[in-house]
Short mmCIF file of C-alpha atoms in Angstrom, two decimals:
data_model
loop_
_atom_site.label_atom_id
_atom_site.label_comp_id
_atom_site.label_asym_id
_atom_site.label_seq_id
_atom_site.Cartn_x
_atom_site.Cartn_y
_atom_site.Cartn_z
CA UNK H 1 -0.08 0.10 -0.04
CA UNK H 2 1.48 3.36 -0.81
CA UNK H 3 0.32 6.95 -0.12
CA UNK H 4 1.59 10.41 -1.11
CA UNK H 5 3.17 10.93 2.20
CA UNK H 6 6.74 11.89 2.63
CA UNK H 7 8.07 9.70 5.48
CA UNK H 8 11.64 9.49 6.97
CA UNK H 9 13.09 5.98 6.54
CA UNK H 10 12.96 3.75 9.48
CA UNK H 11 16.39 3.14 11.02
CA UNK H 12 17.90 0.14 12.55
CA UNK H 13 15.97 -2.85 14.39
CA UNK H 14 16.27 -3.63 17.88
CA UNK H 15 14.34 -6.57 19.49
CA UNK H 16 11.22 -5.81 21.43
CA UNK H 17 11.25 -7.31 24.96
CA UNK H 18 7.84 -9.14 24.76
CA UNK H 19 6.23 -10.36 28.06
CA UNK H 20 4.42 -13.60 27.87
CA UNK H 21 1.94 -12.37 30.72
CA UNK H 22 1.61 -9.50 33.19
CA UNK H 23 3.92 -7.24 31.16
CA UNK H 24 6.80 -8.00 33.63
CA UNK H 25 9.60 -8.76 31.10
CA UNK H 26 9.58 -12.39 30.27
CA UNK H 27 11.38 -12.82 26.94
CA UNK H 28 9.22 -15.30 25.23
CA UNK H 29 6.63 -14.03 22.66
CA UNK H 30 3.09 -13.76 24.30
CA UNK H 31 0.35 -15.90 22.78
CA UNK H 32 -2.74 -13.99 21.42
CA UNK H 33 -6.38 -14.99 21.53
CA UNK H 34 -8.54 -13.39 19.10
CA UNK H 35 -12.03 -12.08 20.35
CA UNK H 36 -15.20 -13.31 18.78
CA UNK H 37 -15.41 -9.95 17.19
CA UNK H 38 -12.96 -7.13 16.56
CA UNK H 39 -15.72 -4.66 17.49
CA UNK H 40 -15.48 -2.97 20.83
CA UNK H 41 -17.36 -5.12 23.59
CA UNK H 42 -16.55 -2.81 26.68
CA UNK H 43 -19.12 -0.17 27.28
CA UNK H 44 -17.87 3.06 25.56
CA UNK H 45 -18.56 6.42 27.21
CA UNK H 46 -18.45 10.08 25.92
CA UNK H 47 -17.86 12.83 23.77
CA UNK H 48 -17.38 15.99 25.73
CA UNK H 49 -18.61 18.97 23.69
CA UNK H 50 -16.01 21.34 24.82
CA UNK H 51 -12.23 21.19 24.61
CA UNK H 52 -10.32 19.88 27.72
CA UNK H 53 -9.15 22.28 30.38
CA UNK H 54 -5.62 23.41 29.83
CA UNK H 55 -4.48 23.36 33.56
CA UNK H 56 -3.68 19.85 35.02
CA UNK H 57 -1.64 19.02 38.01
CA UNK H 58 1.90 17.65 37.53
CA UNK H 59 1.65 18.73 34.00
CA UNK H 60 3.88 16.53 31.67
CA UNK H 61 6.49 17.83 29.16
CA UNK H 62 4.19 18.25 26.18
CA UNK H 63 6.48 18.06 23.19
CA UNK H 64 8.74 15.25 22.39
CA UNK H 65 12.15 15.77 24.13
CA UNK H 66 15.20 16.24 21.95
CA UNK H 67 17.40 14.26 24.31
CA UNK H 68 17.38 10.43 23.89
CA UNK H 69 14.98 8.56 25.99
CA UNK H 70 16.30 6.25 28.80
CA UNK H 71 14.79 3.96 31.17
CA UNK H 72 12.29 1.01 30.88
CA UNK H 73 8.52 0.87 30.21
CA UNK H 74 5.82 -1.66 29.55
CA UNK H 75 3.16 -0.96 26.88
CA UNK H 76 0.05 -3.19 26.42
CA UNK H 77 -1.65 -3.60 22.98
CA UNK H 78 -4.28 -5.85 21.72
CA UNK H 79 -3.55 -5.76 17.93
CA UNK H 80 -3.05 -9.54 17.69
CA UNK H 81 -6.77 -10.01 17.89
CA UNK H 82 -7.48 -8.50 14.55
CA UNK H 83 -4.99 -10.42 12.61
CA UNK H 84 -1.23 -9.94 11.83
CA UNK H 85 -1.10 -6.54 10.01
CA UNK H 86 -1.69 -4.10 13.12
CA UNK H 87 0.48 -6.36 15.40
CA UNK H 88 3.31 -6.11 12.93
CA UNK H 89 2.89 -2.36 12.26
CA UNK H 90 3.02 -1.73 15.98
CA UNK H 91 6.01 -3.87 16.57
CA UNK H 92 7.87 -2.04 13.69
CA UNK H 93 7.07 1.37 15.15
CA UNK H 94 8.34 0.41 18.56
CA UNK H 95 11.60 -1.10 17.06
CA UNK H 96 11.98 2.40 15.31
CA UNK H 97 11.69 4.17 18.67
CA UNK H 98 14.10 1.80 20.28
CA UNK H 99 16.62 2.15 17.58
CA UNK H 100 16.35 6.19 17.83
CA UNK H 101 16.79 5.75 21.67
CA UNK H 102 19.40 2.91 22.54
CA UNK H 103 18.87 3.57 26.21
CA UNK H 104 15.06 2.81 26.14
CA UNK H 105 13.70 -0.81 26.88
CA UNK H 106 10.20 -1.29 25.77
CA UNK H 107 8.25 -4.32 26.99
CA UNK H 108 5.33 -5.17 24.78
CA UNK H 109 2.52 -7.35 25.91
CA UNK H 110 -0.13 -8.35 23.45
CA UNK H 111 -3.47 -8.89 25.36
CA UNK H 112 -6.46 -10.42 23.98
CA UNK H 113 -8.84 -7.49 23.18
CA UNK H 114 -11.75 -9.19 25.01
CA UNK H 115 -9.60 -8.99 28.31
CA UNK H 116 -7.77 -5.74 27.74
CA UNK H 117 -9.70 -3.21 29.54
CA UNK H 118 -10.81 -5.55 32.41
CA UNK H 119 -7.29 -6.67 33.00
CA UNK H 120 -5.88 -2.98 32.95
CA UNK H 121 -8.64 -1.81 35.36
CA UNK H 122 -7.99 -4.72 37.87
CA UNK H 123 -4.27 -4.24 37.84
CA UNK H 124 -4.13 -0.42 37.79
CA UNK H 125 -6.64 -0.12 40.51
CA UNK H 126 -4.24 -1.89 42.78
CA UNK H 127 -1.12 0.20 41.73
CA UNK H 128 0.03 -2.29 38.88
CA UNK H 129 -0.38 -2.64 35.21
CA UNK H 130 1.48 -1.22 32.31
CA UNK H 131 2.93 2.15 32.08
CA UNK H 132 0.48 2.83 29.19
CA UNK H 133 -1.53 0.88 26.66
CA UNK H 134 -2.99 1.57 23.28
CA UNK H 135 -6.67 0.83 22.22
CA UNK H 136 -9.74 2.47 21.17
CA UNK H 137 -11.60 4.73 23.50
CA UNK H 138 -14.16 2.15 24.52
CA UNK H 139 -13.52 2.42 28.29
CA UNK H 140 -11.89 5.89 28.61
CA UNK H 141 -14.89 7.31 30.52
CA UNK H 142 -15.09 4.59 32.97
CA UNK H 143 -11.29 4.39 33.68
CA UNK H 144 -10.82 8.29 33.69
CA UNK H 145 -13.64 8.44 36.23
CA UNK H 146 -12.16 5.74 38.13
CA UNK H 147 -8.95 7.90 38.47
CA UNK H 148 -6.99 5.18 36.52
CA UNK H 149 -5.70 7.36 33.79
CA UNK H 150 -3.23 10.48 33.94
CA UNK H 151 -4.94 13.78 33.12
CA UNK H 152 -3.26 15.00 29.94
CA UNK H 153 -5.28 18.30 29.58
CA UNK H 154 -2.21 20.34 29.72
CA UNK H 155 -1.17 18.64 26.49
CA UNK H 156 -4.15 19.45 24.43
CA UNK H 157 -2.99 22.75 22.74
CA UNK H 158 0.32 20.98 21.74
CA UNK H 159 -1.15 17.91 20.49
CA UNK H 160 -3.44 20.06 18.20
CA UNK H 161 -0.56 21.95 16.93
CA UNK H 162 2.43 20.91 14.65
CA UNK H 163 4.02 18.48 14.31
CA UNK H 164 1.12 16.50 15.89
CA UNK H 165 -1.90 18.14 14.43
CA UNK H 166 -4.22 16.04 16.27
CA UNK H 167 -8.11 16.71 15.09
CA UNK H 168 -10.48 18.37 17.47
CA UNK H 169 -12.81 15.16 16.75
CA UNK H 170 -10.04 12.93 18.22
CA UNK H 171 -9.35 15.14 21.26
CA UNK H 172 -13.14 15.36 21.90
CA UNK H 173 -13.41 11.61 21.82
CA UNK H 174 -10.88 11.28 24.26
CA UNK H 175 -12.08 13.71 26.72
CA UNK H 176 -13.87 12.97 29.70
CA UNK H 177 -15.54 15.52 31.68
CA UNK H 178 -13.48 18.25 30.36
CA UNK H 179 -10.24 16.32 31.03
CA UNK H 180 -7.98 14.86 28.14
CA UNK H 181 -7.44 11.20 29.18
CA UNK H 182 -5.41 9.88 26.12
CA UNK H 183 -2.91 10.91 23.43
CA UNK H 184 -5.02 10.01 20.00
CA UNK H 185 -3.12 7.91 17.44
CA UNK H 186 -5.50 7.16 14.72
CA UNK H 187 -9.41 7.30 13.76
CA UNK H 188 -11.46 4.27 13.22
CA UNK H 189 -14.94 3.83 11.85
CA UNK H 190 -16.68 0.91 10.10
CA UNK H 191 -17.33 1.08 6.27
CA UNK H 192 -18.17 -1.53 3.47
CA UNK H 193 -15.44 -3.75 2.28
CA UNK H 194 -16.21 -5.23 -0.98
CA UNK H 195 -14.85 -7.41 -3.86
CA UNK H 196 -14.80 -5.19 -6.98
CA UNK H 197 -14.55 -8.27 -9.11
CA UNK H 198 -17.77 -9.47 -7.71
CA UNK H 199 -19.51 -6.11 -6.88
CA UNK H 200 -18.62 -3.53 -9.83
CA UNK H 201 -20.85 -0.93 -8.53
CA UNK H 202 -21.23 -0.86 -4.73
CA UNK H 203 -24.64 0.30 -3.15
CA UNK H 204 -24.90 3.66 -1.73
CA UNK H 205 -28.34 3.70 -0.05
CA UNK H 206 -30.32 1.54 2.16
CA UNK H 207 -32.65 0.88 -0.83
CA UNK H 208 -29.49 0.12 -3.01
CA UNK H 209 -28.66 -2.44 -0.33
CA UNK H 210 -31.88 -4.21 -0.41
CA UNK H 211 -31.74 -4.48 -4.22
CA UNK H 212 -28.15 -5.69 -4.30
CA UNK H 213 -28.89 -8.35 -1.60
CA UNK H 214 -31.25 -9.97 -4.13
CA UNK H 215 -28.56 -10.87 -6.61
CA UNK H 216 -25.23 -10.13 -4.91
CA UNK H 217 -25.29 -10.97 -0.96
CA UNK H 218 -23.68 -8.43 1.31
CA UNK H 219 -22.89 -9.00 5.06
CA UNK H 220 -23.99 -7.15 8.43
CA UNK H 221 -22.94 -7.83 11.87
CA UNK H 222 -25.88 -7.78 14.38
CA UNK H 223 -24.67 -9.93 17.44
CA UNK H 224 -25.87 -9.29 21.00
CA UNK H 225 -24.31 -8.04 24.05
CA UNK H 226 -22.54 -4.89 22.52
CA UNK H 227 -21.25 -6.14 19.31
CA UNK H 228 -24.41 -5.66 17.21
CA UNK H 229 -24.93 -2.18 19.03
CA UNK H 230 -21.48 -0.96 17.73
CA UNK H 231 -22.06 -1.97 14.11
CA UNK H 232 -25.81 -0.72 14.05
CA UNK H 233 -24.79 2.76 15.24
CA UNK H 234 -24.06 3.99 11.66
CA UNK H 235 -27.64 2.89 10.64
CA UNK H 236 -29.23 5.06 13.31
CA UNK H 237 -28.05 8.03 11.58
CA UNK H 238 -28.95 6.85 8.21
CA UNK H 239 -32.63 6.75 9.54
CA UNK H 240 -32.59 9.79 11.33
CA UNK H 241 -32.32 8.17 14.92
CA UNK H 242 -30.19 8.83 17.82
CA UNK H 243 -29.55 7.14 21.08
CA UNK H 244 -28.81 9.82 23.79
CA UNK H 245 -30.18 13.31 24.76
CA UNK H 246 -27.29 15.24 25.24
CA UNK H 247 -29.00 17.61 27.50
CA UNK H 248 -30.80 15.29 29.90
CA UNK H 249 -28.76 12.14 29.65
CA UNK H 250 -32.04 10.31 28.77
CA UNK H 251 -32.43 7.64 26.10
CA UNK H 252 -33.62 9.47 23.04
CA UNK H 253 -34.21 6.31 20.80
CA UNK H 254 -38.03 6.69 20.97
CA UNK H 255 -38.04 10.39 20.14
CA UNK H 256 -38.38 9.39 16.43
CA UNK H 257 -38.88 6.07 14.62
CA UNK H 258 -35.31 6.16 13.29
CA UNK H 259 -33.74 3.55 15.65
CA UNK H 260 -36.57 1.18 15.29
CA UNK H 261 -36.54 1.73 11.46
CA UNK H 262 -32.80 0.82 11.42
CA UNK H 263 -33.65 -2.46 13.00
CA UNK H 264 -36.38 -3.09 10.67
CA UNK H 265 -33.95 -2.47 8.03
CA UNK H 266 -31.96 -5.69 9.29
CA UNK H 267 -35.03 -7.90 8.80
CA UNK H 268 -35.86 -6.35 5.40
CA UNK H 269 -32.25 -7.02 4.46
CA UNK H 270 -32.44 -10.58 5.54
CA UNK H 271 -35.65 -11.20 3.64
CA UNK H 272 -34.12 -9.64 0.50
CA UNK H 273 -31.16 -12.13 0.72
CA UNK H 274 -28.53 -10.37 2.76
CA UNK H 275 -26.56 -12.35 5.37
CA UNK H 276 -26.47 -11.47 8.92
CA UNK H 277 -23.77 -12.58 11.22
CA UNK H 278 -23.34 -12.74 15.25
CA UNK H 279 -19.79 -11.79 14.77
CA UNK H 280 -17.44 -10.29 12.13
CA UNK H 281 -15.09 -13.15 12.17
CA UNK H 282 -17.69 -15.44 10.40
CA UNK H 283 -18.58 -12.63 7.97
CA UNK H 284 -14.84 -12.08 7.07
CA UNK H 285 -14.58 -15.97 6.46
CA UNK H 286 -17.57 -15.97 4.13
CA UNK H 287 -16.25 -12.88 2.26
CA UNK H 288 -12.95 -14.41 1.66
CA UNK H 289 -14.72 -17.63 0.41
CA UNK H 290 -16.69 -15.55 -1.91
CA UNK H 291 -20.01 -16.22 -0.23
CA UNK H 292 -20.81 -12.60 0.22
CA UNK H 293 -19.51 -9.78 -2.05
CA UNK H 294 -18.87 -7.41 1.05
CA UNK H 295 -19.50 -6.76 4.62
CA UNK H 296 -19.27 -3.85 7.06
CA UNK H 297 -16.06 -3.77 9.37
CA UNK H 298 -13.40 -1.52 10.32
CA UNK H 299 -9.88 -0.94 9.10
CA UNK H 300 -8.32 -3.48 11.61
CA UNK H 301 -9.21 -5.99 8.89
CA UNK H 302 -7.37 -4.26 5.87
CA UNK H 303 -4.16 -6.06 6.20
CA UNK H 304 -5.44 -9.50 6.14
CA UNK H 305 -8.19 -8.76 3.60
CA UNK H 306 -5.84 -7.00 1.19
CA UNK H 307 -3.29 -9.75 1.57
CA UNK H 308 -6.04 -12.13 0.28
CA UNK H 309 -7.75 -10.12 -2.37
CA UNK H 310 -5.06 -7.47 -3.55
CA UNK H 311 -6.39 -4.97 -5.88
CA UNK H 312 -9.92 -6.43 -5.68
CA UNK H 313 -10.46 -5.11 -2.19
CA UNK H 314 -12.21 -1.79 -2.09
CA UNK H 315 -14.07 0.28 0.66
CA UNK H 316 -16.91 2.73 0.48
CA UNK H 317 -18.98 4.31 3.31
CA UNK H 318 -21.99 2.43 4.56
CA UNK H 319 -25.56 3.12 3.08
CA UNK H 320 -27.22 6.49 3.54
CA UNK H 321 -30.96 6.48 4.20
CA UNK H 322 -33.87 8.65 4.51
CA UNK H 323 -32.57 10.36 7.61
CA UNK H 324 -29.07 11.14 6.56
CA UNK H 325 -25.58 9.52 5.97
CA UNK H 326 -24.30 6.27 7.55
CA UNK H 327 -22.83 7.57 10.69
CA UNK H 328 -20.70 4.99 12.58
CA UNK H 329 -18.79 5.65 15.61
CA UNK H 330 -15.55 7.63 14.65
CA UNK H 331 -13.18 6.68 17.53
CA UNK H 332 -9.52 7.16 18.07
CA UNK H 333 -6.97 4.62 19.11
CA UNK H 334 -4.93 6.36 21.60
CA UNK H 335 -2.19 5.99 24.26
CA UNK H 336 -3.49 5.74 27.82
CA UNK H 337 -1.17 6.73 30.58
CA UNK H 338 -1.55 4.57 33.77
CA UNK H 339 -2.04 7.13 36.63
CA UNK H 340 -0.10 4.80 38.97
CA UNK H 341 2.87 4.48 36.80
CA UNK H 342 6.15 5.56 38.10
CA UNK H 343 7.33 6.27 34.50
CA UNK H 344 4.47 8.55 33.42
CA UNK H 345 6.79 11.18 31.60
CA UNK H 346 8.63 8.58 30.01
CA UNK H 347 5.61 6.78 28.76
CA UNK H 348 4.34 10.08 27.39
CA UNK H 349 7.55 10.70 25.54
CA UNK H 350 7.54 7.31 24.03
CA UNK H 351 3.74 7.90 22.91
CA UNK H 352 4.75 11.21 21.23
CA UNK H 353 7.59 9.38 19.36
CA UNK H 354 5.28 6.85 18.18
CA UNK H 355 3.23 9.72 16.59
CA UNK H 356 6.20 10.79 14.32
CA UNK H 357 5.44 10.32 10.57
CA UNK H 358 7.98 7.74 10.09
CA UNK H 359 6.33 5.69 12.95
CA UNK H 360 2.87 6.23 11.63
CA UNK H 361 4.10 4.99 8.32
CA UNK H 362 3.77 1.13 9.15
CA UNK H 363 0.16 1.56 10.46
CA UNK H 364 -0.86 3.57 7.20
CA UNK H 365 0.92 1.37 4.88
CA UNK H 366 0.09 -1.88 6.19
CA UNK H 367 -2.60 -1.80 8.75
CA UNK H 368 -5.22 0.68 7.21
CA UNK H 369 -5.11 3.38 10.11
CA UNK H 370 -6.29 6.66 9.47
CA UNK H 371 -3.95 9.01 11.41
CA UNK H 372 -5.38 11.39 14.01
CA UNK H 373 -2.96 13.88 12.75
CA UNK H 374 -5.01 16.03 10.28
CA UNK H 375 -2.31 16.73 7.83
CA UNK H 376 -1.32 13.01 7.48
CA UNK H 377 -4.95 12.01 7.30
CA UNK H 378 -5.38 14.61 4.39
CA UNK H 379 -2.53 13.15 2.68
CA UNK H 380 -4.17 9.81 2.98
CA UNK H 381 -7.53 11.07 1.78
CA UNK H 382 -5.70 12.52 -1.37
CA UNK H 383 -3.53 9.56 -1.90
CA UNK H 384 -3.85 6.54 -4.21
CA UNK H 385 -4.66 3.95 -1.66
CA UNK H 386 -8.42 3.17 -2.17
CA UNK H 387 -8.68 1.41 1.16
CA UNK H 388 -7.30 4.35 3.14
CA UNK H 389 -9.33 6.69 1.08
CA UNK H 390 -12.57 4.76 1.80
CA UNK H 391 -12.06 4.90 5.54
CA UNK H 392 -10.94 8.54 5.55
CA UNK H 393 -14.16 9.46 4.01
CA UNK H 394 -16.07 7.35 6.43
CA UNK H 395 -14.33 8.85 9.49
CA UNK H 396 -14.97 12.36 8.21
CA UNK H 397 -18.93 11.59 8.16
CA UNK H 398 -18.89 9.54 11.33
CA UNK H 399 -20.07 10.31 14.73
CA UNK H 400 -17.59 11.11 17.41
CA UNK H 401 -17.72 8.08 19.77
CA UNK H 402 -19.33 9.53 23.05
CA UNK H 403 -17.88 9.31 26.46
CA UNK H 404 -21.03 10.33 28.41
CA UNK H 405 -21.52 8.19 31.44
CA UNK H 406 -24.95 7.30 30.26
CA UNK H 407 -23.63 5.36 27.24
CA UNK H 408 -22.19 2.76 29.71
CA UNK H 409 -25.80 1.47 29.92
CA UNK H 410 -26.46 1.66 26.27
CA UNK H 411 -24.58 -1.59 25.09
CA UNK H 412 -26.26 -4.53 26.66
CA UNK H 413 -29.93 -3.48 26.20
CA UNK H 414 -29.63 -2.36 22.70
CA UNK H 415 -27.40 -5.36 21.74
CA UNK H 416 -30.14 -7.55 23.08
CA UNK H 417 -32.95 -5.57 21.23
CA UNK H 418 -31.16 -5.98 18.01
CA UNK H 419 -30.75 -9.80 18.39
CA UNK H 420 -34.26 -9.97 19.57
CA UNK H 421 -35.61 -8.46 16.37
CA UNK H 422 -33.35 -10.47 14.15
CA UNK H 423 -33.68 -13.91 15.95
CA UNK H 424 -37.10 -13.72 17.59
CA UNK H 425 -39.03 -11.39 15.18
CA UNK H 426 -39.73 -8.96 18.05
CA UNK H 427 -41.38 -5.71 16.83
CA UNK H 428 -38.55 -3.14 16.48
CA UNK H 429 -40.59 -0.43 18.00
CA UNK H 430 -41.32 -2.44 21.09
CA UNK H 431 -37.71 -3.76 21.28
CA UNK H 432 -36.44 -0.16 21.13
CA UNK H 433 -38.89 1.10 23.99
CA UNK H 434 -37.94 -1.84 26.06
CA UNK H 435 -34.05 -1.11 25.60
CA UNK H 436 -34.78 2.43 26.15
CA UNK H 437 -36.52 1.87 29.60
CA UNK H 438 -33.79 -0.44 30.63
CA UNK H 439 -31.00 1.94 29.84
CA UNK H 440 -32.80 4.92 31.72
CA UNK H 441 -33.51 2.56 34.60
CA UNK H 442 -29.78 1.54 34.82
CA UNK H 443 -28.78 5.36 34.62
CA UNK H 444 -31.40 6.47 37.33
CA UNK H 445 -33.30 8.51 34.81
#
């Protein structure tokens, strides 16, 4: 994959110290266990509508230091869960940072995605865990409110300025109650992967999807307990629905028919010949086997799909509908600094060096990441890589993944509602009303 970036060459290779468990320095490579879906399963939380405060106690050094980094840190990631591409890209970037800083030792632990957040929360709450970890913003609200993440608000202005140029959308999606709680790395959203040899003209609207399903099956993920509620989010916007009232914090899914209409679309799609999956692993398998012409998923699948399909792989935004564009959650992968770490400043400097263009390059070229850096993202959008261009377009029309506390109680009731509509034939209006009631009750509304 090539873009029109100008990146500095990677220099040198130094072995990464990879811990087999606990991130404590064992030298054998860790094993990875892929979750049933690459979609987030932990409850997400918040998009603050205002920029984070600029005064924070014990403010870290905002810009990357000129002096070489020395010391030892432990970082966790879960990229092994989505195939080899993201993991390989992460390791390459870490090697680059270590090569530039011979006195720096980085211990990397690949944690199964399904366990990442709970493992961090359990260990960090007792003063342990890594110095930092990288992941989507699924649990940033929960962890920030529990005091497990360092307040990085003093860095916001620096991160939004050159050379980092982090987008306001990414900053907002990593801000909890006015405090910046992560250093954004890239932006992710789901879009339609398709095989251009099978589907010469991809569908643009929900009506197009129903027509295409009759002759050229496509796939959607609906699985319960959070997974389906993640993938379905983009369809809410397509039908003019929304989940949360920003003023009251109450469920807004019954304020219009949009959310129910989006669930009815699933049953209409299935009746037309479309394929519905409980997880994206099964959808990916059928796609590679040629049983479906495409399915909606995220850029974490790019490396493996492109390896299998080459130039036949393409990406376009999901379907627009009567209510607007397909608006999936646009969420950053970011570096989260453990509030109990004794190496916070070193961890921050490591994260900043991972954001340099030469270290972003492996993620863009091989793993389909869309940088949170607006200048690098613009280069991707203007480049020749059709996969990156497609996801850049979808991120631009996405919905900044919220960090509102009330969204913690969205995932299970709405995931179950979607599954009930698909599997039991429950009336969508009834399913949405019940899910809304459950969500408000859990939130004390």
